[in-house]
Amino acid sequence: MSSTPVAEKANILLVDDTPNNLRLLTSILKGEKYDVRRAINGMTALMGVKASKPDLILLDINMPDMTGYEVCEALKQDVSTAEIPIIFISALDEAIDKVKAFQVGGVDYITKPFEVTEVLVRIETQLALRSTQLQLQRMNQSLELRVQERTEVLEEEMARRREVQNQLFHLANHDVLTGLPNRVWLMKQVEQCIAEAQSNHVSQSQESALLDDGGGGAIDVRASQANIDSPHDPHNSPASQPELSFAVLLLSCNRFKLINDSFGHDVGDQLLLAIAQRFEQVCLAHGCLLTRWSGEEFAILMESVYSVPEVTMLVNALRQAMLAPLIFEQHEVIIGISAGIALGHAQYEQPEHVLRDADTALFQVQATHRDIYQIFHAKMREQAVLSLQLESDLRRALAEHQLSLNYQPIVLLGSEQIIGFEALVRWNHPERGWISPAEFIPVAEATGLIIPLGMWVLREACFQLKRWQRCFPLNISVNLSTKQFAQSDLIETIDQILSASGVDGRFLKLEITESAVMDNAEHATQILAALKARQIQLAIDDFGTGYSSLGYLHRFPVDTLKMDRSFVQWLDEGDGSELASSSNLEIIKATVNIAHALGMNVVAEGIETNQQQQLLTALGCEFGQGYWFSRPLTTEQVETMLASVSEERLLCLS
Ligand code: C2E
Ligand code: MG
Ligand code: MG
């Protein structure tokens, strides 16, 4: 393809075996300012074209050796010369030759003898056509180039957008801190699991319908309804349970807020990362998906589960993984976990429902502190609704002063002298009447309401004590929940209450459970030291129901061990065999002795009989509390009692 601009000074090749013709045409064309080259035969013409491409060829047809047609065909076969316009020129004037001239690729045909003007017009026309053609080609070329450039830019842009989209997708589906998939991703996966469970269920139903048809049976609507109503009731027979297909575990790190409060959020974040890594290893080994749910909560999806033990095995593996302490900035913590489990099946319709059920189960674990995991069952939902109701009622109770305190005397066992009282909260619900603390304290703990509630109790008890102390040398025991104990501003609040009420710290005894100190020894050491600095007494409540580790308690400045009612009940006549009774006696005796050896005194809780009092006295237990001496009393009852008892029945130990 020639790129010579044709319009300016076109280059024309004349091919003719007649020298006269060549001369004549040359002089005509040169006169018109064309560049002219000449060839006397076909071969010379082809060589000339190869050496330098003309803009147009005037080609004689009748030549010896090689005809003009043959020259034309040879040029058309070569891509580099195929587009040069060729005008045939010949004396022959027969239709058949003209047709052939066009067939072999000529663009025009001039017959000899020719008119000069006709030759020039035909040449100009072909050159103009050629020029336009070249222009078009150039435009096409530049257009192609621009399209190509634009395509490249677009492709780059698209690749960039794809990358941004991928990043956005990642961000939308992953947690920034841990890099784990987040709740959005989890929900999508759970949705798929539900769809799969449903399609499996449909195909299984169809199969069994076919089988049933054979046996003449109908689908049992009531049975399938029962499954919906009570999908995980453990009391249901296995046959009526919907087929287990997947499971979701909601995991919470116990007392994580305490770490955030004590060490700051940066340390909290580091710790979360370390926890996530431990969980991730377990999940990898069990082939399940770990996601960050929120704050200190993680969610695990087991995509194909066939039996409950598979799920509980996973929980145990997670618990095992958390047994070794996590070490950060010279601190060591053991993070306990609680898990709420929802077993997935075809009756679930929305992923939100699965997570709601897992959350309900987790709430149960946290409220009761009994187990590390719970599997959701339908009754829990009712309990959760009741708890919610109780929570809102309790909020109102705090605001509307529906709470009051009862005081139960604590006595010296040998002489029955009163040394003080334990303050016990009471709630007179406007519709339900008196509600037991055993019912509402767990709800208050689970919802955090225990903080304002507990502080109200402490304040109320201290002010009451101060009033009584005007006449009687008493001290008071106040229960402090694990949640309160974990509050970072606990000491500050106690200081405020002591100073406002004017109570001296040595007349106040705080009752905490073993788990409050065992679960976070480092924090407990600091708090207990601060309490000791204020001469506040410390008691371990309900000893015997938790870890029951006297050796471990020795590390803390505890004054009193409150032996749980269950120990005391062992001492009842007719409770178990002789042998059992004697071994129980041994256990109680050993506990009392070790407590004494560790510098603690012992209060036996829940004494209901004279025999219990006698045995406990004989075993060296110095103090007691229970219905045998007095039930918890209202303020007025205490005052009546105090007014009637003789001075000797009151003993001031402080
Ligand atoms: P606790 O601290 O171990 O309190 C002793 C419980 O045993 C009280 O139950 C008391 O009424 C009961 N009790 C005392 N003597 C006997 C007896 O001889 N026989 C029997 N069967 N029971 C006896 P209450 O008042 O229902 O409190 C139950 C639990 O609720 C308390 O156990 C304590 O853990 C919690 N609680 C009560 N008040 C408060 C409070 O103000 N703050 C906190 N955090 N917890 C509280
Ligand atoms: Mg108590
Ligand atoms: Mg107790």
XYZ file of C-alpha atoms and ligand atoms in Angstrom:
702
model
C 0.000 0.000 0.000
C 1.541 3.329 -1.071
C 1.539 6.202 1.313
C 2.735 8.856 -1.192
C 0.427 11.843 -1.239
C -1.029 11.619 -4.734
C -2.454 15.111 -5.015
C 0.868 16.936 -5.119
C 3.071 15.347 -7.796
C 1.786 12.018 -8.863
C 4.162 9.396 -10.096
C 2.981 7.554 -13.183
C 4.499 4.444 -14.735
C 4.003 4.071 -18.459
C 4.293 0.545 -19.810
C 4.289 0.144 -23.593
C 6.401 -1.865 -26.055
C 6.054 0.927 -28.621
C 8.708 3.589 -27.995
C 6.702 6.215 -29.867
C 3.725 5.730 -27.666
C 5.966 6.002 -24.644
C 7.497 9.208 -25.829
C 4.183 10.785 -26.740
C 2.521 9.947 -23.458
C 5.598 10.987 -21.490
C 5.628 14.410 -23.020
C 1.888 14.829 -22.458
C 2.085 13.804 -18.853
C 5.233 15.680 -18.023
C 3.544 18.719 -19.514
C 0.911 18.197 -16.841
C 3.624 18.109 -14.135
C 3.419 14.393 -13.477
C 6.501 12.410 -12.581
C 6.799 9.819 -15.282
C 8.729 6.555 -15.408
C 8.686 4.174 -18.323
C 8.939 0.467 -19.005
C 9.252 -1.110 -22.407
C 7.887 -4.531 -21.420
C 6.058 -6.403 -18.642
C 9.124 -7.698 -16.770
C 10.763 -4.257 -16.657
C 7.474 -2.842 -15.447
C 7.235 -5.363 -12.586
C 10.831 -4.661 -11.532
C 10.218 -0.914 -11.706
C 7.121 -1.215 -9.507
C 9.043 -3.302 -6.995
C 11.838 -0.719 -6.819
C 9.458 2.188 -6.288
C 5.708 2.111 -6.287
C 3.998 4.484 -8.734
C 0.708 6.199 -7.945
C -0.797 4.971 -11.212
C 0.146 2.683 -14.089
C -0.795 3.166 -17.737
C -0.455 -0.338 -19.095
C -0.440 -1.479 -22.680
C -2.194 -4.799 -23.254
C -0.543 -6.127 -26.326
C 3.106 -6.699 -25.575
C 5.450 -9.560 -26.469
C 6.549 -12.025 -23.735
C 4.067 -10.773 -21.122
C 0.696 -9.194 -21.896
C -0.657 -6.244 -19.954
C -3.261 -8.599 -18.372
C -0.484 -10.837 -17.034
C 1.436 -7.855 -15.639
C -1.782 -6.629 -14.000
C -2.528 -10.065 -12.489
C 1.018 -10.313 -11.096
C 0.693 -6.893 -9.465
C -2.740 -7.666 -8.020
C -1.476 -10.879 -6.454
C 1.134 -9.004 -4.433
C -0.501 -7.147 -1.489
C 2.090 -4.399 -1.603
C 1.190 -3.505 -5.199
C -2.395 -4.720 -5.435
C -3.925 -1.332 -4.827
C -2.010 0.657 -7.450
C -4.650 1.807 -9.958
C -4.000 0.408 -13.440
C -5.481 1.946 -16.560
C -5.202 -0.292 -19.585
C -4.335 1.309 -22.845
C -4.667 -0.566 -26.115
C -5.618 -0.324 -29.683
C -7.974 -3.207 -29.255
C -11.521 -2.141 -28.884
C -13.516 -5.204 -28.314
C -15.977 -5.710 -25.502
C -14.463 -8.985 -24.471
C -11.039 -7.360 -23.819
C -12.517 -4.537 -21.791
C -14.324 -7.043 -19.615
C -11.097 -8.967 -19.133
C -9.265 -5.715 -18.271
C -11.690 -5.174 -15.381
C -11.683 -8.852 -14.416
C -7.915 -8.872 -13.869
C -8.159 -5.730 -11.717
C -7.846 -2.729 -14.045
C -9.713 0.411 -13.082
C -10.167 1.908 -16.503
C -9.548 1.388 -20.158
C -8.319 3.804 -22.856
C -8.370 2.905 -26.492
C -5.813 3.967 -29.031
C -5.759 6.259 -30.768
C -6.588 8.365 -27.777
C -7.759 11.871 -27.152
C -5.189 13.639 -24.906
C -7.865 15.322 -22.832
C -9.645 12.008 -22.363
C -6.395 10.405 -21.161
C -5.744 13.257 -18.751
C -9.282 13.270 -17.381
C -9.216 9.513 -16.846
C -5.821 9.708 -15.160
C -6.923 12.579 -12.933
C -10.134 10.781 -12.027
C -8.250 7.625 -11.016
C -5.613 9.600 -9.128
C -8.325 11.533 -7.303
C -10.080 8.268 -6.473
C -6.817 6.801 -5.324
C -6.082 9.877 -3.248
C -9.498 9.694 -1.603
C -8.972 6.003 -1.029
C -5.609 6.646 0.634
C -7.090 9.407 2.715
C -9.828 7.080 3.847
C -7.265 4.447 4.659
C -5.263 6.938 6.697
C -8.382 8.084 8.499
C -9.307 4.486 9.154
C -5.838 3.819 10.435
C -5.875 6.740 12.837
C -9.389 5.820 13.860
C -8.270 2.285 14.569
C -5.341 3.646 16.515
C -7.615 5.869 18.572
C -10.037 3.015 19.151
C -7.141 0.856 20.245
C -5.810 3.549 22.573
C -9.258 4.183 23.988
C -9.814 0.445 24.423
C -6.569 0.214 26.375
C -7.574 3.149 28.583
C -10.991 1.606 29.085
C -9.502 -1.753 29.914
C -7.202 -0.129 32.468
C -10.146 1.768 33.914
C -12.205 -1.406 34.060
C -9.376 -3.282 35.755
C -9.070 -0.443 38.278
C -12.808 -0.482 38.875
C -12.770 -4.232 39.273
C -10.031 -3.853 41.864
C -11.947 -1.123 43.704
C -15.053 -3.271 43.522
C -13.143 -6.222 44.927
C -11.825 -4.035 47.714
C -15.312 -2.722 48.431
C -16.665 -6.265 48.380
C -13.929 -7.327 50.788
C -14.590 -4.362 53.065
C -18.326 -4.947 53.000
C -17.876 -8.608 53.898
C -14.922 -8.547 56.265
C -14.063 -7.156 59.625
C -11.321 -4.522 59.573
C -9.627 -5.517 62.832
C -9.388 -9.288 62.486
C -9.712 -9.626 58.715
C -12.325 -12.307 59.346
C -15.552 -12.422 57.341
C -18.161 -10.270 59.061
C -21.844 -10.651 59.856
C -22.928 -9.636 56.333
C -20.981 -12.528 54.882
C -22.180 -14.890 57.581
C -25.811 -14.013 56.876
C -25.337 -14.780 53.168
C -23.788 -18.154 53.991
C -26.526 -19.010 56.483
C -29.099 -18.081 53.855
C -27.492 -20.589 51.479
C -27.464 -23.247 54.190
C -31.187 -22.702 54.772
C -31.904 -22.944 51.030
C -29.897 -26.160 50.823
C -31.624 -27.635 53.871
C -34.985 -26.763 52.346
C -34.215 -28.299 48.967
C -32.896 -31.483 50.639
C -36.014 -31.552 52.751
C -38.276 -31.225 49.690
C -36.543 -34.022 47.821
C -36.623 -36.261 50.911
C -40.338 -35.507 51.414
C -41.015 -36.399 47.793
C -39.122 -39.654 48.159
C -40.978 -40.596 51.327
C -44.302 -39.519 49.769
C -43.608 -41.985 46.982
C -42.855 -44.689 49.528
C -45.906 -43.722 51.602
C -48.108 -43.935 48.533
C -46.984 -47.503 48.155
C -48.012 -48.190 51.747
C -51.195 -46.156 51.450
C -50.073 -43.629 54.132
C -50.586 -39.862 54.164
C -48.155 -37.143 55.211
C -48.472 -36.500 58.934
C -49.279 -32.791 59.118
C -49.364 -32.740 62.906
C -45.882 -34.218 63.186
C -44.365 -31.634 60.894
C -46.277 -28.885 62.714
C -44.871 -30.128 65.988
C -41.408 -29.810 64.574
C -41.972 -26.192 63.675
C -43.394 -25.346 67.062
C -40.654 -27.006 68.985
C -37.726 -27.505 66.655
C -35.126 -28.389 69.283
C -37.047 -29.512 72.263
C -34.698 -32.086 73.761
C -37.719 -33.861 75.192
C -39.050 -34.529 71.710
C -38.429 -37.988 70.424
C -35.546 -38.095 67.924
C -37.975 -39.204 65.231
C -39.941 -35.947 65.457
C -36.890 -33.675 65.278
C -36.318 -31.859 62.019
C -33.229 -33.110 60.288
C -30.096 -31.333 61.447
C -28.334 -29.714 58.548
C -26.086 -26.909 59.774
C -25.279 -25.103 63.006
C -24.446 -21.587 64.101
C -22.475 -20.915 67.269
C -22.413 -17.452 68.771
C -19.348 -17.096 70.974
C -18.799 -14.438 73.564
C -15.549 -13.770 75.411
C -16.379 -13.548 79.087
C -15.530 -10.374 80.944
C -13.916 -8.847 77.902
C -15.271 -5.410 78.764
C -13.229 -5.548 81.924
C -10.044 -5.884 79.880
C -11.027 -2.989 77.659
C -11.791 -0.882 80.726
C -8.636 -1.815 82.599
C -6.045 -1.899 79.842
C -7.571 0.258 77.139
C -9.030 -0.496 73.747
C -5.670 -0.990 71.997
C -4.835 -3.883 74.286
C -8.410 -5.096 73.870
C -7.919 -5.102 70.105
C -4.644 -7.018 70.359
C -6.313 -9.545 72.547
C -9.231 -9.932 70.165
C -6.762 -10.644 67.381
C -5.050 -13.314 69.453
C -8.414 -14.848 70.340
C -9.469 -14.793 66.683
C -6.268 -16.640 65.753
C -6.916 -19.374 68.306
C -10.503 -19.755 67.161
C -9.391 -19.791 63.556
C -7.040 -22.732 64.089
C -9.825 -24.746 65.664
C -12.254 -23.770 62.903
C -9.752 -24.734 60.221
C -9.313 -28.144 61.804
C -13.109 -28.605 61.962
C -13.738 -27.186 58.495
C -16.091 -24.433 59.612
C -16.402 -20.731 58.996
C -15.311 -18.249 61.662
C -16.713 -14.732 61.483
C -16.605 -11.662 63.721
C -20.112 -10.925 64.869
C -19.670 -7.783 66.954
C -17.424 -6.445 69.713
C -16.152 -9.460 71.587
C -18.554 -11.834 69.875
C -17.682 -14.297 67.138
C -19.986 -16.500 65.110
C -19.120 -19.893 63.668
C -21.013 -21.602 60.889
C -20.821 -25.378 60.595
C -22.135 -25.930 57.099
C -22.919 -29.598 57.212
C -23.723 -31.181 60.526
C -25.424 -34.488 61.093
C -25.351 -34.856 64.863
C -25.270 -32.695 67.977
C -22.010 -34.263 69.292
C -20.218 -32.789 66.260
C -21.229 -29.357 67.518
C -20.378 -29.961 71.147
C -17.006 -31.378 70.111
C -16.295 -28.079 68.400
C -17.255 -26.140 71.537
C -14.948 -28.314 73.618
C -12.111 -27.814 71.165
C -12.660 -24.040 71.363
C -12.659 -24.171 75.126
C -9.464 -26.229 75.103
C -7.845 -23.681 72.802
C -8.628 -20.914 75.289
C -7.242 -22.701 78.348
C -3.671 -21.510 77.902
C -3.262 -17.913 79.077
C -2.987 -15.137 76.535
C 0.076 -13.060 77.215
C 0.292 -9.366 76.395
C 2.393 -6.545 77.801
C 3.547 -8.697 80.751
C -0.048 -9.564 81.591
C -1.548 -13.026 81.459
C -5.220 -13.574 81.031
C -7.359 -16.607 80.551
C -10.433 -15.743 78.551
C -13.432 -17.930 79.199
C -16.003 -18.357 76.471
C -19.764 -18.756 76.386
C -21.531 -20.210 73.389
C -25.117 -20.060 72.207
C -25.930 -22.663 69.578
C -28.715 -22.773 67.004
C -29.121 -26.063 65.164
C -30.075 -25.315 61.563
C -32.755 -27.167 59.624
C -35.243 -26.750 56.810
C -37.887 -25.107 59.001
C -35.855 -21.945 59.331
C -36.929 -19.286 56.884
C -34.509 -16.455 57.463
C -30.874 -16.317 58.539
C -31.824 -13.637 61.106
C -33.950 -16.223 62.900
C -31.030 -18.625 63.203
C -28.830 -15.913 64.693
C -31.654 -14.720 66.956
C -31.964 -18.240 68.376
C -28.216 -18.609 68.855
C -28.277 -15.251 70.649
C -31.146 -16.374 72.880
C -29.165 -19.484 73.812
C -26.098 -17.343 74.517
C -28.187 -15.077 76.720
C -29.217 -18.129 78.727
C -25.595 -19.134 79.239
C -24.649 -15.651 80.359
C -27.645 -15.251 82.624
C -27.202 -18.533 84.449
C -23.370 -18.809 84.465
C -23.972 -22.530 84.734
C -22.624 -23.917 81.472
C -20.292 -22.741 78.811
C -22.829 -23.479 76.093
C -26.534 -23.920 75.531
C -28.344 -25.303 72.524
C -31.417 -23.307 71.593
C -34.806 -24.862 72.146
C -38.241 -23.319 71.750
C -38.822 -22.859 75.492
C -35.871 -20.519 75.606
C -37.735 -18.063 73.434
C -40.527 -17.889 76.014
C -37.935 -17.456 78.745
C -36.253 -14.730 76.722
C -39.564 -12.922 76.292
C -40.184 -13.200 80.040
C -36.660 -11.950 80.748
C -37.228 -9.003 78.447
C -40.431 -8.188 80.271
C -38.670 -8.600 83.583
C -35.848 -6.375 82.415
C -38.145 -3.508 81.501
C -40.120 -3.981 84.717
C -36.899 -3.975 86.699
C -35.806 -0.743 85.056
C -39.066 0.796 86.164
C -38.697 -0.767 89.617
C -35.380 1.030 90.081
C -36.828 4.341 88.963
C -40.064 3.981 90.921
C -38.510 2.693 94.178
C -40.248 -0.673 94.143
C -37.133 -2.283 95.639
C -36.485 -2.601 99.339
C -34.026 -4.398 101.581
C -34.465 -7.216 104.038
C -31.852 -7.966 106.629
C -31.011 -11.454 107.840
C -29.131 -11.736 111.141
C -25.748 -13.442 111.201
C -25.073 -15.004 114.587
C -22.224 -16.409 116.625
C -23.098 -20.114 116.593
C -22.165 -20.928 120.187
C -24.061 -18.092 121.828
C -26.509 -17.005 119.100
C -25.334 -13.430 119.595
C -26.094 -11.251 116.583
C -22.995 -9.839 114.963
C -24.627 -8.197 112.011
C -26.991 -8.593 109.083
C -26.842 -9.586 105.469
C -28.727 -7.117 103.278
C -30.956 -8.946 100.780
C -32.821 -7.125 98.061
C -36.585 -7.505 97.696
C -38.861 -6.527 94.827
C -42.556 -5.916 95.257
C -43.764 -6.025 91.657
C -46.958 -3.939 91.163
C -48.734 -6.826 89.369
C -46.830 -9.959 90.303
C -46.207 -9.211 93.961
C -42.958 -10.308 95.603
C -40.430 -11.677 93.113
C -37.504 -13.744 94.353
C -33.993 -12.358 93.815
C -33.160 -15.802 92.452
C -35.403 -14.827 89.504
C -34.509 -11.210 88.900
C -30.822 -11.028 89.940
C -29.707 -13.219 86.959
C -31.694 -10.947 84.603
C -30.158 -7.877 86.207
C -26.724 -9.435 85.791
C -27.277 -10.368 82.166
C -28.560 -6.915 81.251
C -26.094 -4.876 83.296
C -28.917 -3.516 85.481
C -27.135 -5.149 88.395
C -24.744 -2.174 88.422
C -27.301 0.508 89.382
C -29.286 -2.053 91.398
C -26.221 -3.226 93.357
C -25.134 0.327 94.045
C -28.585 1.209 95.288
C -28.431 -1.777 97.668
C -24.994 -0.775 98.956
C -26.045 2.844 99.499
C -29.330 1.878 101.173
C -27.616 -0.718 103.426
C -24.881 1.720 104.492
C -27.316 4.494 105.350
C -29.440 2.009 107.305
C -26.412 0.648 109.139
C -25.375 4.164 110.136
C -28.831 4.765 111.631
C -28.686 1.491 113.606
C -25.120 2.071 114.699
C -26.291 5.024 116.769
C -27.630 2.410 119.220
C -26.138 -0.954 118.246
C -22.589 -1.973 117.340
C -23.470 -3.886 114.174
C -21.875 -4.620 110.854
C -23.500 -5.298 107.520
C -22.834 -7.741 104.696
C -23.736 -6.704 101.165
C -23.719 -8.972 98.121
C -21.554 -7.748 95.268
C -22.229 -9.368 91.899
C -19.418 -10.475 89.588
C -20.427 -7.752 87.159
C -20.136 -5.077 89.849
C -16.814 -6.484 90.921
C -15.587 -6.090 87.364
C -16.540 -2.401 87.166
C -13.509 -0.155 86.809
C -15.073 2.551 89.007
C -16.071 0.159 91.809
C -13.686 1.542 94.435
C -14.579 5.123 93.596
C -18.301 4.371 94.014
C -17.741 2.553 97.318
C -15.698 5.513 98.586
C -18.498 7.892 97.699
C -21.118 5.751 99.462
C -18.979 5.303 102.590
C -18.273 8.983 102.797
C -21.884 10.015 102.116
C -23.288 7.584 104.712
C -20.470 8.114 107.221
C -19.945 4.357 107.631
C -16.473 3.188 108.586
C -15.184 0.590 106.095
C -14.456 -1.975 108.834
C -18.208 -2.373 109.512
C -18.914 -3.279 105.894
C -18.454 -6.778 104.545
C -18.727 -7.427 100.830
C -19.845 -10.877 99.727
C -18.443 -11.968 96.390
C -18.513 -15.342 94.701
C -15.421 -17.380 93.987
C -15.767 -16.852 90.257
C -15.406 -13.081 90.687
C -11.839 -13.581 91.947
C -10.902 -16.725 90.064
C -11.874 -15.534 86.618
C -9.537 -12.595 86.625
C -6.958 -12.976 89.337
C -4.937 -9.926 88.365
C -7.906 -7.559 88.519
C -9.179 -9.225 91.700
C -5.813 -8.749 93.438
C -5.893 -5.007 92.746
C -9.505 -4.533 93.824
C -9.147 -6.649 96.954
C -6.018 -4.731 97.948
C -7.889 -1.442 97.521
C -10.777 -2.750 99.648
C -8.366 -3.938 102.330
C -6.755 -0.501 102.376
C -10.198 0.778 103.441
C -10.483 -2.040 106.031
C -13.543 -3.363 104.208
C -14.184 -7.022 105.089
C -14.400 -9.642 102.376
C -16.445 -12.820 102.285
C -16.573 -15.563 99.685
C -20.280 -16.323 99.263
C -21.843 -19.686 98.430
C -18.553 -21.547 98.897
C -18.929 -25.090 97.628
C -20.981 -24.278 94.543
C -18.195 -23.008 92.295
C -14.515 -23.841 91.987
C -14.262 -24.590 95.717
C -10.549 -24.045 95.678
C -9.334 -23.030 99.106
C -5.710 -23.278 98.058
C -6.270 -20.713 95.357
C -8.307 -18.394 97.600
C -5.329 -18.258 99.950
C -3.694 -15.837 97.512
C -6.381 -13.248 98.256
C -7.030 -11.297 101.468
C -10.362 -12.973 102.268
C -11.762 -12.714 105.824
C -14.778 -14.973 105.714
C -15.882 -18.114 103.993
C -19.638 -18.456 103.657
C -20.325 -22.155 103.376
C -23.200 -22.810 100.997
C -26.557 -24.080 102.196
C -26.040 -27.334 100.271
C -23.164 -28.263 102.649
C -25.309 -27.533 105.675
C -28.183 -29.644 104.333
C -25.908 -32.698 104.422
C -26.029 -32.483 108.181
C -29.731 -33.232 108.349
C -30.900 -36.357 110.017
C -31.978 -39.048 107.599
C -30.209 -37.369 104.711
C -28.248 -40.207 103.154
C -26.601 -43.178 104.827
C -24.432 -43.154 107.919
C -21.401 -43.490 105.760
C -22.419 -40.594 103.524
C -23.152 -38.452 106.542
C -19.830 -39.192 108.124
C -17.895 -38.476 104.951
C -19.865 -35.232 104.528
C -18.969 -34.335 108.081
C -15.330 -34.950 107.204
C -15.557 -32.649 104.212
C -17.158 -29.867 106.246
C -14.638 -30.325 109.036
C -11.716 -30.214 106.630
C -13.121 -27.107 104.928
C -13.532 -25.315 108.260
C -10.026 -26.318 109.363
C -8.375 -25.217 106.129
C -10.293 -21.921 106.195
C -9.061 -21.321 109.744
C -5.528 -22.257 108.788
C -5.724 -19.665 106.032
C -6.881 -17.034 108.539
C -10.551 -17.007 107.515
C -13.598 -17.411 109.707
C -16.569 -19.457 108.542
C -20.258 -18.572 108.263
C -22.584 -21.488 107.628
C -25.517 -20.455 105.423
C -29.063 -21.773 105.546
C -29.147 -23.303 109.022
C -32.687 -24.542 109.502
C -32.426 -26.940 112.413
C -31.045 -27.127 115.911
C -29.083 -30.223 114.897
C -27.354 -28.351 112.114
C -26.415 -25.592 114.561
C -25.053 -28.111 117.091
C -23.031 -30.075 114.543
C -21.591 -26.969 112.941
C -20.622 -25.585 116.331
C -18.962 -28.883 117.145
C -17.088 -28.788 113.822
C -15.585 -25.420 114.759
C -17.684 -23.265 112.488
C -18.027 -19.945 114.321
C -20.905 -18.139 112.619
C -24.256 -19.037 111.171
C -27.210 -17.647 109.283
C -30.547 -19.237 108.550
C -34.232 -19.587 109.209
C -33.417 -21.395 112.470
C -32.283 -18.050 113.874
C -34.322 -15.672 111.769
C -35.741 -15.216 108.297
C -34.697 -12.071 106.447
C -36.514 -9.157 108.155
C -37.825 -5.785 107.073
C -36.234 -2.663 108.560
C -39.117 -2.304 111.006
C -38.890 -5.969 112.059
C -35.150 -5.583 112.658
C -35.777 -2.508 114.753
C -38.450 -4.263 116.819
C -36.121 -7.190 117.299
C -33.166 -4.997 118.239
C -35.281 -3.115 120.723
C -36.376 -6.327 122.403
C -33.106 -8.279 122.576
C -30.829 -7.841 125.502
C -27.425 -6.192 125.086
C -25.720 -9.578 125.488
C -27.340 -10.876 122.302
C -25.426 -8.291 120.309
C -21.784 -8.788 119.742
C -19.471 -6.324 118.169
C -16.581 -8.088 116.521
C -14.946 -5.102 114.981
P -27.111 -15.360 99.190
O -26.271 -14.146 99.162
O -26.399 -16.652 99.411
O -28.179 -15.092 100.254
C -28.698 -16.059 101.059
C -29.973 -16.562 100.555
O -30.372 -17.676 101.300
C -31.105 -15.553 100.689
O -32.022 -15.784 99.636
C -31.750 -15.965 101.973
O -33.080 -15.556 102.094
C -31.643 -17.448 101.860
N -31.670 -18.107 103.173
C -31.191 -17.659 104.348
N -31.390 -18.574 105.305
C -31.997 -19.631 104.734
C -32.443 -20.881 105.212
O -32.315 -21.248 106.385
N -33.019 -21.731 104.324
C -33.176 -21.373 103.032
N -33.784 -22.256 102.223
N -32.779 -20.200 102.541
C -32.165 -19.334 103.383
P -32.564 -14.639 98.779
O -32.784 -13.435 99.614
O -33.681 -15.188 98.000
O -31.334 -14.332 97.842
C -30.898 -15.255 96.953
C -29.641 -14.832 96.342
O -29.860 -13.646 95.569
C -28.578 -14.398 97.332
O -27.926 -15.494 97.834
C -27.718 -13.548 96.483
O -26.866 -14.329 95.694
C -28.718 -12.876 95.600
N -29.002 -11.562 96.151
C -29.910 -11.208 97.083
N -29.821 -9.878 97.304
C -28.833 -9.416 96.526
C -28.243 -8.121 96.329
O -28.591 -7.136 96.950
N -27.224 -8.045 95.422
C -26.779 -9.132 94.754
N -25.786 -8.988 93.892
N -27.299 -10.342 94.925
C -28.317 -10.495 95.810
Mg -24.829 -13.461 100.248
Mg -24.878 -17.264 100.014
